[in-house]
Amino acid sequence: MDKIVINGGERLIGDVKINGAKNAALPIIAASILADSTCTIKNVPALADIRTMSKLLSHLGAAVSSGTQKIMVNPTSINRHTAPYELVKTMRASVLVLGPLVAKYGKAEVSLPGGCAIGARPINLHLKALEQLGAKITLDHGYVRAEAKKLTGARIIFDNVTVTGTENLMMAACFAEGETLLENAACEPEIVDLANFLIKMGAQIQGAGSDIIRITGVTSLKGVEYEVMPDRIEAGTFMVAAALTKGNVRILNCPRDHLDAVISKLTEAHVTIEFEPDAIKVVGGHMLRGVDIKTAPYPGFPTDMQAQMMALNCVAEGLSVVKETIFENRFMHVSELNRMGADIRTDGRTAIIRGGAQLSGASVMATDLRASASLIIAGLVATGTTEVLRVYHLDRGYESIEKRLSALGADIKRVKE
Ligand code: EPZ
């Protein structure tokens, strides 16, 4: 397993271009199952999760090929409808093939994803909603099976906001007879990107981005070319790194409209943020202040930025409180940050951070995607050398991050173990 080795203390200076959004590309690739010809999906980041989703579609029988930051999917040769455990266990987002498969082929079998480091991650809301569209759901031997001669539109009210649940149902409802209403739907920008892709294919969808989405079923969708939106979480991650290293970084291709909560919190932390026509400039430097964070569904503060902001709070002055409301176990980075000299105490889903720490380099263990990013950021400002182990977590969501940070002046490299 590779590790990332960082010698802290360097300021990040220069330009960095943001890649396509992993959490938009994954549902869009799954949605290509619905098409009656080839889809070409562009601005796709080169990530482990994207490769896993491509492998899954190939396993189903689709013809999948890839180019530079693009994937071509011809779903017409799909002849299997099972997402096997060995693929699903490496990527929970595999569950996104459930909706399209049952909508187009009348059957789907997906290994239950099981939990992961940050929580139990059940899919009960996906299944309950698919049943409301007329699917028969059975669970056995660790697999969920969905069968339906046809799907019929229904009014679905999600018990709580679920991003991939909203995505699965939006895809399934495209082929459900009549009208489907998704209420208490997730409003994340990735939902809008998926809806835009489906609409370009010929779907009839209104309200994506709000908590009520209306889908009118159609009988077929055509293959199209589509460009995935930029990744707001990758952008936010680089913004925090620039701020903490007292750097001066222009974030290019930055989805500014999707970052209001993050920009507001960084500004509150005394980070200077300047808006240019095609970039956001982040200037760290003067005394940063710790800020209270409470994660929430979009447009609230994103849970996928919680760990990164906690690293900032450790070094910034003052006391701060971080409340994680989305996942039950998303503080795995806390013990590792404390080993680097941070002063964080947790009580359930609340963390209290006493700021002003001078972090010191250490060997630390990555546990999940965003915790890894938090440890990298901490290593950039820690004195001495930090080794981040198990960086396969990082590779799931960040393309060549060590090369891009090095290009900004960081003393960072990947060491093959
Ligand atoms: C998506 O996960 C993202 N993944 C996550 O990003 C992100 O953290 C999360 O949304 C929240 O924004 C992708 O888009 C591929 P949820 P998802 O369903 O859809 C509970 C990253 O770092 N829940 O919105 O799985 C669930 O346990 C990843 O890129 C149920 O109880 O999240 C959680 O507590 C990590 N039953 C909460 O709802 C269900 O059926 C929100 O989960 C579904 C969810």
Short mmCIF file of C-alpha atoms and ligand atoms in Angstrom, two decimals:
data_model
loop_
_atom_site.label_atom_id
_atom_site.label_comp_id
_atom_site.label_asym_id
_atom_site.label_seq_id
_atom_site.Cartn_x
_atom_site.Cartn_y
_atom_site.Cartn_z
CA MET A 1 0.00 0.00 0.00
CA ASP A 2 1.29 3.45 -0.89
CA LYS A 3 1.86 6.21 1.63
CA ILE A 4 2.06 9.98 1.27
CA VAL A 5 5.07 11.69 2.88
CA ILE A 6 4.87 15.40 3.64
CA ASN A 7 7.44 17.81 5.09
CA GLY A 8 5.28 20.58 6.45
CA GLY A 9 5.74 24.35 6.42
CA GLU A 10 5.56 25.23 2.75
CA ARG A 11 3.04 27.83 1.56
CA LEU A 12 0.79 26.85 -1.36
CA ILE A 13 1.16 29.38 -4.19
CA GLY A 14 -0.22 29.24 -7.73
CA ASP A 15 -3.17 27.94 -9.74
CA VAL A 16 -5.02 24.63 -9.43
CA LYS A 17 -7.77 23.39 -11.78
CA ILE A 18 -10.70 21.52 -10.27
CA ASN A 19 -11.67 18.18 -11.79
CA GLY A 20 -15.12 16.79 -12.53
CA ALA A 21 -17.26 15.85 -9.54
CA LYS A 22 -16.96 12.21 -8.42
CA ASN A 23 -20.43 12.30 -6.82
CA ALA A 24 -22.00 13.57 -10.03
CA ALA A 25 -20.06 11.28 -12.39
CA LEU A 26 -20.99 8.12 -10.47
CA PRO A 27 -24.81 8.48 -10.76
CA ILE A 28 -24.49 9.78 -14.34
CA ILE A 29 -22.47 6.71 -15.39
CA ALA A 30 -25.10 4.50 -13.70
CA ALA A 31 -27.88 6.43 -15.48
CA SER A 32 -26.36 5.58 -18.87
CA ILE A 33 -27.88 2.11 -18.31
CA LEU A 34 -31.24 3.71 -19.19
CA ALA A 35 -30.11 4.82 -22.66
CA ASP A 36 -30.93 3.01 -25.96
CA SER A 37 -27.51 3.92 -27.42
CA THR A 38 -24.03 5.07 -26.44
CA CYS A 39 -23.46 7.82 -23.86
CA THR A 40 -20.21 9.80 -23.82
CA ILE A 41 -19.56 11.30 -20.39
CA LYS A 42 -16.84 13.96 -20.25
CA ASN A 43 -14.89 15.74 -17.49
CA VAL A 44 -14.82 12.49 -15.54
CA PRO A 45 -12.06 12.39 -12.88
CA ALA A 46 -9.56 9.50 -13.00
CA LEU A 47 -10.47 7.95 -9.63
CA ALA A 48 -10.66 4.46 -8.18
CA ASP A 49 -14.43 4.79 -7.66
CA ILE A 50 -14.96 5.72 -11.31
CA ARG A 51 -12.94 2.67 -12.39
CA THR A 52 -15.06 0.51 -10.07
CA MET A 53 -18.32 1.85 -11.55
CA SER A 54 -16.97 1.21 -15.07
CA LYS A 55 -16.01 -2.33 -14.05
CA LEU A 56 -19.51 -2.85 -12.68
CA LEU A 57 -21.18 -1.75 -15.92
CA SER A 58 -18.84 -4.00 -17.91
CA HIS A 59 -19.75 -6.85 -15.55
CA LEU A 60 -23.41 -6.23 -16.43
CA GLY A 61 -22.50 -6.62 -20.10
CA ALA A 62 -22.34 -2.97 -21.21
CA ALA A 63 -19.59 -1.96 -23.63
CA VAL A 64 -17.49 0.50 -21.64
CA SER A 65 -14.43 2.33 -22.92
CA SER A 66 -12.54 5.33 -21.60
CA GLY A 67 -10.41 8.18 -22.89
CA THR A 68 -8.77 11.15 -21.19
CA GLN A 69 -11.26 12.23 -18.54
CA LYS A 70 -14.11 10.60 -20.45
CA ILE A 71 -16.09 7.40 -20.44
CA MET A 72 -18.19 5.90 -23.23
CA VAL A 73 -20.96 3.48 -22.27
CA ASN A 74 -23.05 1.47 -24.71
CA PRO A 75 -25.66 -0.24 -22.51
CA THR A 76 -27.44 -2.12 -25.32
CA SER A 77 -25.45 -5.29 -24.67
CA ILE A 78 -26.35 -5.49 -20.95
CA ASN A 79 -27.33 -9.11 -20.25
CA ARG A 80 -26.78 -9.41 -16.51
CA HIS A 81 -28.56 -7.58 -13.75
CA THR A 82 -26.53 -8.43 -10.67
CA ALA A 83 -24.02 -6.17 -8.91
CA PRO A 84 -21.75 -8.66 -7.11
CA TYR A 85 -20.44 -8.29 -3.55
CA GLU A 86 -16.80 -8.17 -4.63
CA LEU A 87 -17.49 -4.94 -6.50
CA VAL A 88 -20.11 -3.41 -4.19
CA LYS A 89 -17.98 -3.91 -1.06
CA THR A 90 -15.31 -1.61 -2.53
CA MET A 91 -17.79 1.10 -3.45
CA ARG A 92 -21.21 1.72 -1.88
CA ALA A 93 -22.24 3.91 -4.81
CA SER A 94 -22.70 0.63 -6.74
CA VAL A 95 -26.22 0.75 -5.28
CA LEU A 96 -26.91 3.40 -7.96
CA VAL A 97 -27.40 0.69 -10.58
CA LEU A 98 -30.45 -0.59 -8.70
CA GLY A 99 -32.91 2.03 -9.94
CA PRO A 100 -31.85 2.02 -13.60
CA LEU A 101 -31.72 -1.80 -13.85
CA VAL A 102 -35.15 -2.42 -12.34
CA ALA A 103 -36.64 0.42 -14.43
CA LYS A 104 -35.22 -0.77 -17.73
CA TYR A 105 -35.05 -4.59 -17.32
CA GLY A 106 -37.65 -5.19 -14.62
CA LYS A 107 -35.11 -6.83 -12.36
CA ALA A 108 -31.96 -6.02 -10.42
CA GLU A 109 -29.91 -7.76 -7.79
CA VAL A 110 -27.38 -5.74 -5.81
CA SER A 111 -25.25 -6.93 -2.94
CA LEU A 112 -26.21 -5.02 0.17
CA PRO A 113 -23.35 -2.54 0.53
CA GLY A 114 -22.86 -3.10 4.25
CA GLY A 115 -21.49 -0.42 6.49
CA CYS A 116 -18.34 1.57 6.07
CA ALA A 117 -15.98 3.53 8.30
CA ILE A 118 -18.34 6.49 8.67
CA GLY A 119 -21.53 4.64 9.45
CA ALA A 120 -24.06 1.88 8.86
CA ARG A 121 -25.15 3.50 5.59
CA PRO A 122 -28.44 1.53 5.16
CA ILE A 123 -30.45 1.75 1.91
CA ASN A 124 -33.89 1.19 3.47
CA LEU A 125 -35.18 4.50 2.08
CA HIS A 126 -34.15 3.51 -1.48
CA LEU A 127 -35.98 0.17 -1.12
CA LYS A 128 -39.14 1.56 0.49
CA ALA A 129 -39.48 4.11 -2.32
CA LEU A 130 -38.88 1.52 -5.07
CA GLU A 131 -41.65 -0.59 -3.51
CA GLN A 132 -43.94 2.43 -3.76
CA LEU A 133 -43.25 2.46 -7.52
CA GLY A 134 -44.36 -1.19 -7.64
CA ALA A 135 -41.10 -3.08 -7.30
CA LYS A 136 -41.11 -6.31 -5.31
CA ILE A 137 -38.12 -6.20 -2.94
CA THR A 138 -36.62 -9.34 -1.41
CA LEU A 139 -33.46 -9.67 0.69
CA ASP A 140 -31.47 -12.87 0.99
CA HIS A 141 -27.90 -14.06 1.18
CA GLY A 142 -26.72 -10.47 1.52
CA TYR A 143 -28.34 -9.39 -1.73
CA VAL A 144 -31.32 -7.14 -2.38
CA ARG A 145 -33.47 -8.16 -5.33
CA ALA A 146 -35.91 -5.78 -6.99
CA GLU A 147 -38.43 -7.03 -9.56
CA ALA A 148 -41.22 -5.24 -11.38
CA LYS A 149 -43.14 -5.99 -14.57
CA LYS A 150 -43.59 -2.28 -14.79
CA LEU A 151 -43.14 0.67 -12.46
CA THR A 152 -46.00 3.04 -11.77
CA GLY A 153 -45.54 6.65 -10.67
CA ALA A 154 -46.24 7.47 -7.02
CA ARG A 155 -45.89 10.22 -4.43
CA ILE A 156 -42.78 9.41 -2.40
CA ILE A 157 -41.89 11.28 0.79
CA PHE A 158 -38.41 10.38 2.04
CA ASP A 159 -38.25 9.95 5.85
CA ASN A 160 -34.92 11.75 5.74
CA VAL A 161 -32.81 13.34 3.05
CA THR A 162 -30.79 10.81 1.07
CA VAL A 163 -28.56 11.83 -1.85
CA THR A 164 -28.19 8.47 -3.61
CA GLY A 165 -31.74 7.54 -2.58
CA THR A 166 -33.03 10.61 -4.44
CA GLU A 167 -30.77 9.74 -7.39
CA ASN A 168 -31.87 6.08 -7.53
CA LEU A 169 -35.53 7.06 -7.47
CA MET A 170 -35.15 9.86 -10.01
CA MET A 171 -33.60 7.34 -12.42
CA ALA A 172 -36.19 4.63 -11.73
CA ALA A 173 -39.10 7.09 -12.12
CA CYS A 174 -37.96 8.01 -15.65
CA PHE A 175 -39.54 4.75 -16.85
CA ALA A 176 -42.40 4.60 -14.34
CA GLU A 177 -45.84 5.05 -15.91
CA GLY A 178 -47.34 8.45 -15.10
CA GLU A 179 -46.07 10.98 -12.61
CA THR A 180 -43.74 10.47 -9.66
CA LEU A 181 -43.24 13.05 -6.93
CA LEU A 182 -40.12 12.89 -4.78
CA GLU A 183 -40.66 14.95 -1.63
CA ASN A 184 -38.05 15.74 1.02
CA ALA A 185 -35.67 15.07 -1.87
CA ALA A 186 -31.96 15.90 -1.57
CA CYS A 187 -31.02 19.27 -3.10
CA GLU A 188 -27.31 18.65 -3.70
CA PRO A 189 -25.86 20.09 -6.95
CA GLU A 190 -24.96 16.54 -8.00
CA ILE A 191 -28.70 15.77 -8.13
CA VAL A 192 -29.15 18.69 -10.55
CA ASP A 193 -26.26 17.46 -12.72
CA LEU A 194 -27.83 14.00 -12.90
CA ALA A 195 -31.23 15.52 -13.74
CA ASN A 196 -29.66 17.63 -16.50
CA PHE A 197 -28.07 14.50 -17.98
CA LEU A 198 -31.40 12.60 -17.86
CA ILE A 199 -33.30 15.56 -19.35
CA LYS A 200 -30.78 15.74 -22.21
CA MET A 201 -31.50 12.01 -22.79
CA GLY A 202 -35.23 12.85 -23.04
CA ALA A 203 -36.46 12.48 -19.47
CA GLN A 204 -39.17 14.77 -18.12
CA ILE A 205 -37.93 16.07 -14.76
CA GLN A 206 -38.82 19.29 -12.94
CA GLY A 207 -37.64 20.66 -9.60
CA ALA A 208 -34.22 19.02 -9.31
CA GLY A 209 -32.24 21.07 -6.78
CA SER A 210 -35.34 21.67 -4.69
CA ASP A 211 -36.89 19.29 -2.16
CA ILE A 212 -39.77 18.41 -4.49
CA ILE A 213 -38.87 16.71 -7.79
CA ARG A 214 -41.54 15.82 -10.36
CA ILE A 215 -40.79 13.09 -12.92
CA THR A 216 -43.14 12.10 -15.74
CA GLY A 217 -42.35 8.64 -17.11
CA VAL A 218 -41.24 8.12 -20.72
CA THR A 219 -40.73 4.91 -22.69
CA SER A 220 -37.13 5.39 -23.80
CA LEU A 221 -34.06 7.59 -23.38
CA LYS A 222 -31.40 8.25 -26.00
CA GLY A 223 -27.65 8.14 -25.62
CA VAL A 224 -26.07 11.61 -25.35
CA GLU A 225 -22.80 13.39 -24.76
CA TYR A 226 -22.55 15.17 -21.40
CA GLU A 227 -19.95 17.09 -19.37
CA VAL A 228 -19.90 16.50 -15.62
CA MET A 229 -19.90 19.53 -13.31
CA PRO A 230 -16.76 20.51 -11.29
CA ASP A 231 -16.22 18.95 -7.86
CA ARG A 232 -17.24 21.34 -5.07
CA ILE A 233 -15.67 19.16 -2.36
CA GLU A 234 -12.32 18.96 -4.14
CA ALA A 235 -12.46 22.76 -4.56
CA GLY A 236 -13.27 23.24 -0.88
CA THR A 237 -10.44 20.93 0.10
CA PHE A 238 -7.88 22.97 -1.85
CA MET A 239 -9.32 26.20 -0.40
CA VAL A 240 -8.76 24.97 3.17
CA ALA A 241 -5.22 23.83 2.31
CA ALA A 242 -4.41 27.22 0.78
CA ALA A 243 -5.81 29.04 3.82
CA LEU A 244 -4.01 26.92 6.39
CA THR A 245 -0.60 27.15 4.69
CA LYS A 246 -0.89 30.97 4.55
CA GLY A 247 -0.84 30.49 0.82
CA ASN A 248 -2.14 32.34 -2.21
CA VAL A 249 -3.95 30.01 -4.57
CA ARG A 250 -6.28 30.59 -7.52
CA ILE A 251 -8.85 27.80 -7.79
CA LEU A 252 -9.73 27.45 -11.49
CA ASN A 253 -12.91 25.90 -12.83
CA CYS A 254 -14.32 26.35 -9.32
CA PRO A 255 -18.08 25.78 -8.82
CA ARG A 256 -18.50 28.99 -6.84
CA ASP A 257 -22.31 28.74 -6.70
CA HIS A 258 -22.09 25.36 -4.96
CA LEU A 259 -19.76 26.56 -2.20
CA ASP A 260 -21.71 29.28 -0.40
CA ALA A 261 -21.68 27.53 3.00
CA VAL A 262 -17.97 26.69 2.73
CA ILE A 263 -17.03 30.20 1.54
CA SER A 264 -19.09 31.73 4.34
CA LYS A 265 -17.30 29.64 6.98
CA LEU A 266 -13.84 30.30 5.55
CA THR A 267 -14.60 34.03 5.51
CA GLU A 268 -15.78 33.80 9.13
CA ALA A 269 -12.42 32.11 9.89
CA HIS A 270 -10.69 35.29 8.55
CA VAL A 271 -9.58 33.68 5.28
CA THR A 272 -9.38 36.23 2.45
CA ILE A 273 -11.38 35.08 -0.57
CA GLU A 274 -11.40 37.10 -3.80
CA PHE A 275 -13.73 36.38 -6.72
CA GLU A 276 -12.21 36.66 -10.19
CA PRO A 277 -14.14 36.09 -13.46
CA ASP A 278 -12.89 32.51 -13.87
CA ALA A 279 -11.32 31.71 -10.52
CA ILE A 280 -11.61 32.03 -6.76
CA LYS A 281 -8.44 33.29 -5.06
CA VAL A 282 -7.78 32.10 -1.51
CA VAL A 283 -5.24 33.99 0.60
CA GLY A 284 -4.32 32.69 4.04
CA GLY A 285 -1.98 34.59 6.26
CA HIS A 286 -3.29 36.64 9.12
CA MET A 287 -4.59 35.04 12.30
CA LEU A 288 -7.22 32.45 11.43
CA ARG A 289 -10.12 32.03 13.83
CA GLY A 290 -11.72 28.67 14.64
CA VAL A 291 -15.34 28.47 13.46
CA ASP A 292 -18.31 26.43 14.65
CA ILE A 293 -19.52 23.93 12.06
CA LYS A 294 -22.77 22.00 11.89
CA THR A 295 -23.07 19.70 8.90
CA ALA A 296 -26.41 19.56 7.09
CA PRO A 297 -27.94 18.54 3.77
CA TYR A 298 -27.31 21.03 0.94
CA PRO A 299 -27.30 24.03 1.01
CA GLY A 300 -26.06 23.58 4.59
CA PHE A 301 -22.40 22.94 5.40
CA PRO A 302 -21.41 19.70 3.60
CA THR A 303 -20.46 16.70 5.73
CA ASP A 304 -17.79 15.94 3.10
CA MET A 305 -15.97 19.12 4.17
CA GLN A 306 -16.23 18.54 7.95
CA ALA A 307 -12.89 16.77 8.39
CA GLN A 308 -11.01 19.32 6.32
CA MET A 309 -12.45 22.25 8.33
CA MET A 310 -11.59 20.46 11.57
CA ALA A 311 -7.93 20.50 10.54
CA LEU A 312 -8.22 24.26 10.07
CA ASN A 313 -9.91 24.66 13.47
CA CYS A 314 -7.05 22.79 15.18
CA VAL A 315 -4.53 25.42 14.08
CA ALA A 316 -6.74 28.53 14.03
CA GLU A 317 -7.10 30.55 17.26
CA GLY A 318 -9.95 29.98 19.69
CA LEU A 319 -12.42 27.32 20.71
CA SER A 320 -14.73 25.80 18.10
CA VAL A 321 -17.49 23.18 18.06
CA VAL A 322 -18.11 20.78 15.16
CA LYS A 323 -21.42 18.91 15.01
CA GLU A 324 -21.73 16.03 12.50
CA THR A 325 -25.45 15.50 11.87
CA ILE A 326 -25.36 13.28 8.75
CA PHE A 327 -23.24 10.25 9.70
CA GLU A 328 -22.89 8.54 13.05
CA ASN A 329 -19.16 7.91 12.96
CA ARG A 330 -17.43 10.59 10.95
CA PHE A 331 -14.79 11.63 13.50
CA MET A 332 -12.22 8.95 12.63
CA HIS A 333 -9.72 11.71 11.81
CA VAL A 334 -9.90 13.12 15.38
CA SER A 335 -7.58 10.62 17.06
CA GLU A 336 -5.05 10.97 14.25
CA LEU A 337 -5.14 14.79 14.42
CA ASN A 338 -4.65 14.57 18.20
CA ARG A 339 -1.57 12.40 17.63
CA MET A 340 -0.23 15.35 15.63
CA GLY A 341 -0.71 17.66 18.58
CA ALA A 342 -4.29 18.85 18.11
CA ASP A 343 -6.56 19.27 21.13
CA ILE A 344 -9.94 17.80 20.19
CA ARG A 345 -12.46 16.19 22.49
CA THR A 346 -15.49 14.35 21.16
CA ASP A 347 -18.84 13.53 22.71
CA GLY A 348 -20.97 11.49 20.31
CA ARG A 349 -21.45 13.54 17.15
CA THR A 350 -19.98 16.71 18.70
CA ALA A 351 -16.30 17.64 18.71
CA ILE A 352 -14.81 20.52 20.72
CA ILE A 353 -11.56 21.87 19.36
CA ARG A 354 -9.16 24.06 21.34
CA GLY A 355 -7.31 25.88 18.57
CA GLY A 356 -3.85 27.40 18.32
CA ALA A 357 -2.05 24.06 18.12
CA GLN A 358 1.36 23.86 16.48
CA LEU A 359 0.92 20.48 14.81
CA SER A 360 3.89 18.13 14.60
CA GLY A 361 4.44 15.54 11.91
CA ALA A 362 3.61 11.90 12.67
CA SER A 363 2.70 8.64 10.97
CA VAL A 364 -1.10 8.66 10.73
CA MET A 365 -3.70 6.28 9.34
CA ALA A 366 -6.30 7.28 6.77
CA THR A 367 -9.68 5.70 7.50
CA ASP A 368 -12.06 7.21 4.96
CA LEU A 369 -11.93 9.48 1.98
CA ARG A 370 -12.35 12.88 3.60
CA ALA A 371 -10.44 11.98 6.79
CA SER A 372 -7.46 11.30 4.50
CA ALA A 373 -7.75 14.79 3.04
CA SER A 374 -7.87 16.25 6.53
CA LEU A 375 -4.62 14.47 7.49
CA ILE A 376 -2.90 15.65 4.31
CA ILE A 377 -3.91 19.25 5.12
CA ALA A 378 -2.64 18.85 8.69
CA GLY A 379 0.65 17.46 7.37
CA LEU A 380 1.10 20.49 5.13
CA VAL A 381 1.28 22.78 8.18
CA ALA A 382 2.81 20.42 10.75
CA THR A 383 6.47 20.81 11.69
CA GLY A 384 8.53 17.89 10.51
CA THR A 385 7.47 14.86 8.51
CA THR A 386 3.99 13.36 8.28
CA GLU A 387 3.33 9.97 6.73
CA VAL A 388 -0.28 9.27 5.75
CA LEU A 389 -0.82 5.52 5.42
CA ARG A 390 -3.54 3.60 3.51
CA VAL A 391 -3.86 6.31 0.86
CA TYR A 392 -6.12 4.09 -1.22
CA HIS A 393 -8.87 5.92 0.67
CA LEU A 394 -7.57 9.18 -0.77
CA ASP A 395 -7.33 7.80 -4.32
CA ARG A 396 -11.07 7.11 -4.26
CA GLY A 397 -11.87 10.80 -4.33
CA TYR A 398 -8.83 12.86 -5.26
CA GLU A 399 -6.95 12.50 -8.53
CA SER A 400 -3.16 12.75 -8.05
CA ILE A 401 -3.57 15.13 -5.16
CA GLU A 402 0.10 14.88 -4.16
CA LYS A 403 1.21 15.96 -7.65
CA ARG A 404 -1.18 18.89 -7.65
CA LEU A 405 -0.15 20.00 -4.14
CA SER A 406 3.51 19.61 -5.09
CA ALA A 407 2.90 21.84 -8.12
CA LEU A 408 1.65 24.48 -5.66
CA GLY A 409 4.88 24.28 -3.63
CA ALA A 410 4.14 21.59 -1.06
CA ASP A 411 6.97 19.23 -0.09
CA ILE A 412 4.91 16.07 -0.65
CA LYS A 413 5.45 12.76 -2.40
CA ARG A 414 3.89 9.35 -2.79
CA VAL A 415 6.05 6.43 -1.66
CA LYS A 416 5.26 2.97 -2.92
CA GLU A 417 5.36 0.48 -0.04
C1 EPZ B 1 -23.77 10.65 -0.61
O1 EPZ B 1 -23.77 9.45 0.14
C2 EPZ B 1 -22.32 10.90 -1.01
N1 EPZ B 1 -21.85 9.80 -1.85
C3 EPZ B 1 -21.46 11.02 0.25
O2 EPZ B 1 -20.14 11.33 -0.16
C4 EPZ B 1 -21.99 12.17 1.10
O3 EPZ B 1 -21.25 12.26 2.28
C5 EPZ B 1 -23.48 11.91 1.42
O4 EPZ B 1 -24.22 11.74 0.19
C6 EPZ B 1 -24.11 13.06 2.20
O5 EPZ B 1 -23.99 14.24 1.45
C7 EPZ B 1 -22.18 9.79 -3.15
O6 EPZ B 1 -22.87 10.67 -3.65
C8 EPZ B 1 -21.63 8.67 -3.98
P1 EPZ B 1 -27.18 9.73 2.14
P2 EPZ B 1 -25.19 8.72 0.46
O7 EPZ B 1 -28.01 8.64 1.56
O8 EPZ B 1 -26.15 8.97 -0.62
C9 EPZ B 1 -28.95 7.74 6.07
C10 EPZ B 1 -17.82 11.13 -0.21
O9 EPZ B 1 -17.03 11.44 0.66
N2 EPZ B 1 -29.70 6.87 5.15
O10 EPZ B 1 -27.50 11.15 1.77
O11 EPZ B 1 -24.87 7.30 0.81
C11 EPZ B 1 -27.44 7.51 5.97
O12 EPZ B 1 -27.03 6.44 6.79
C12 EPZ B 1 -19.09 10.39 0.15
O13 EPZ B 1 -17.72 11.44 -1.42
C13 EPZ B 1 -30.60 5.96 5.68
O14 EPZ B 1 -30.77 5.86 6.90
O15 EPZ B 1 -25.66 9.48 1.76
C14 EPZ B 1 -26.88 8.83 6.42
O16 EPZ B 1 -26.84 8.86 7.83
C15 EPZ B 1 -19.06 9.94 1.57
N3 EPZ B 1 -31.29 5.15 4.83
C16 EPZ B 1 -27.91 9.85 5.91
O17 EPZ B 1 -29.12 9.12 5.68
C17 EPZ B 1 -31.14 5.22 3.46
O18 EPZ B 1 -31.81 4.48 2.73
C18 EPZ B 1 -27.52 10.55 4.62
O19 EPZ B 1 -27.12 9.54 3.71
C19 EPZ B 1 -30.21 6.16 2.95
C20 EPZ B 1 -29.50 6.98 3.80
#
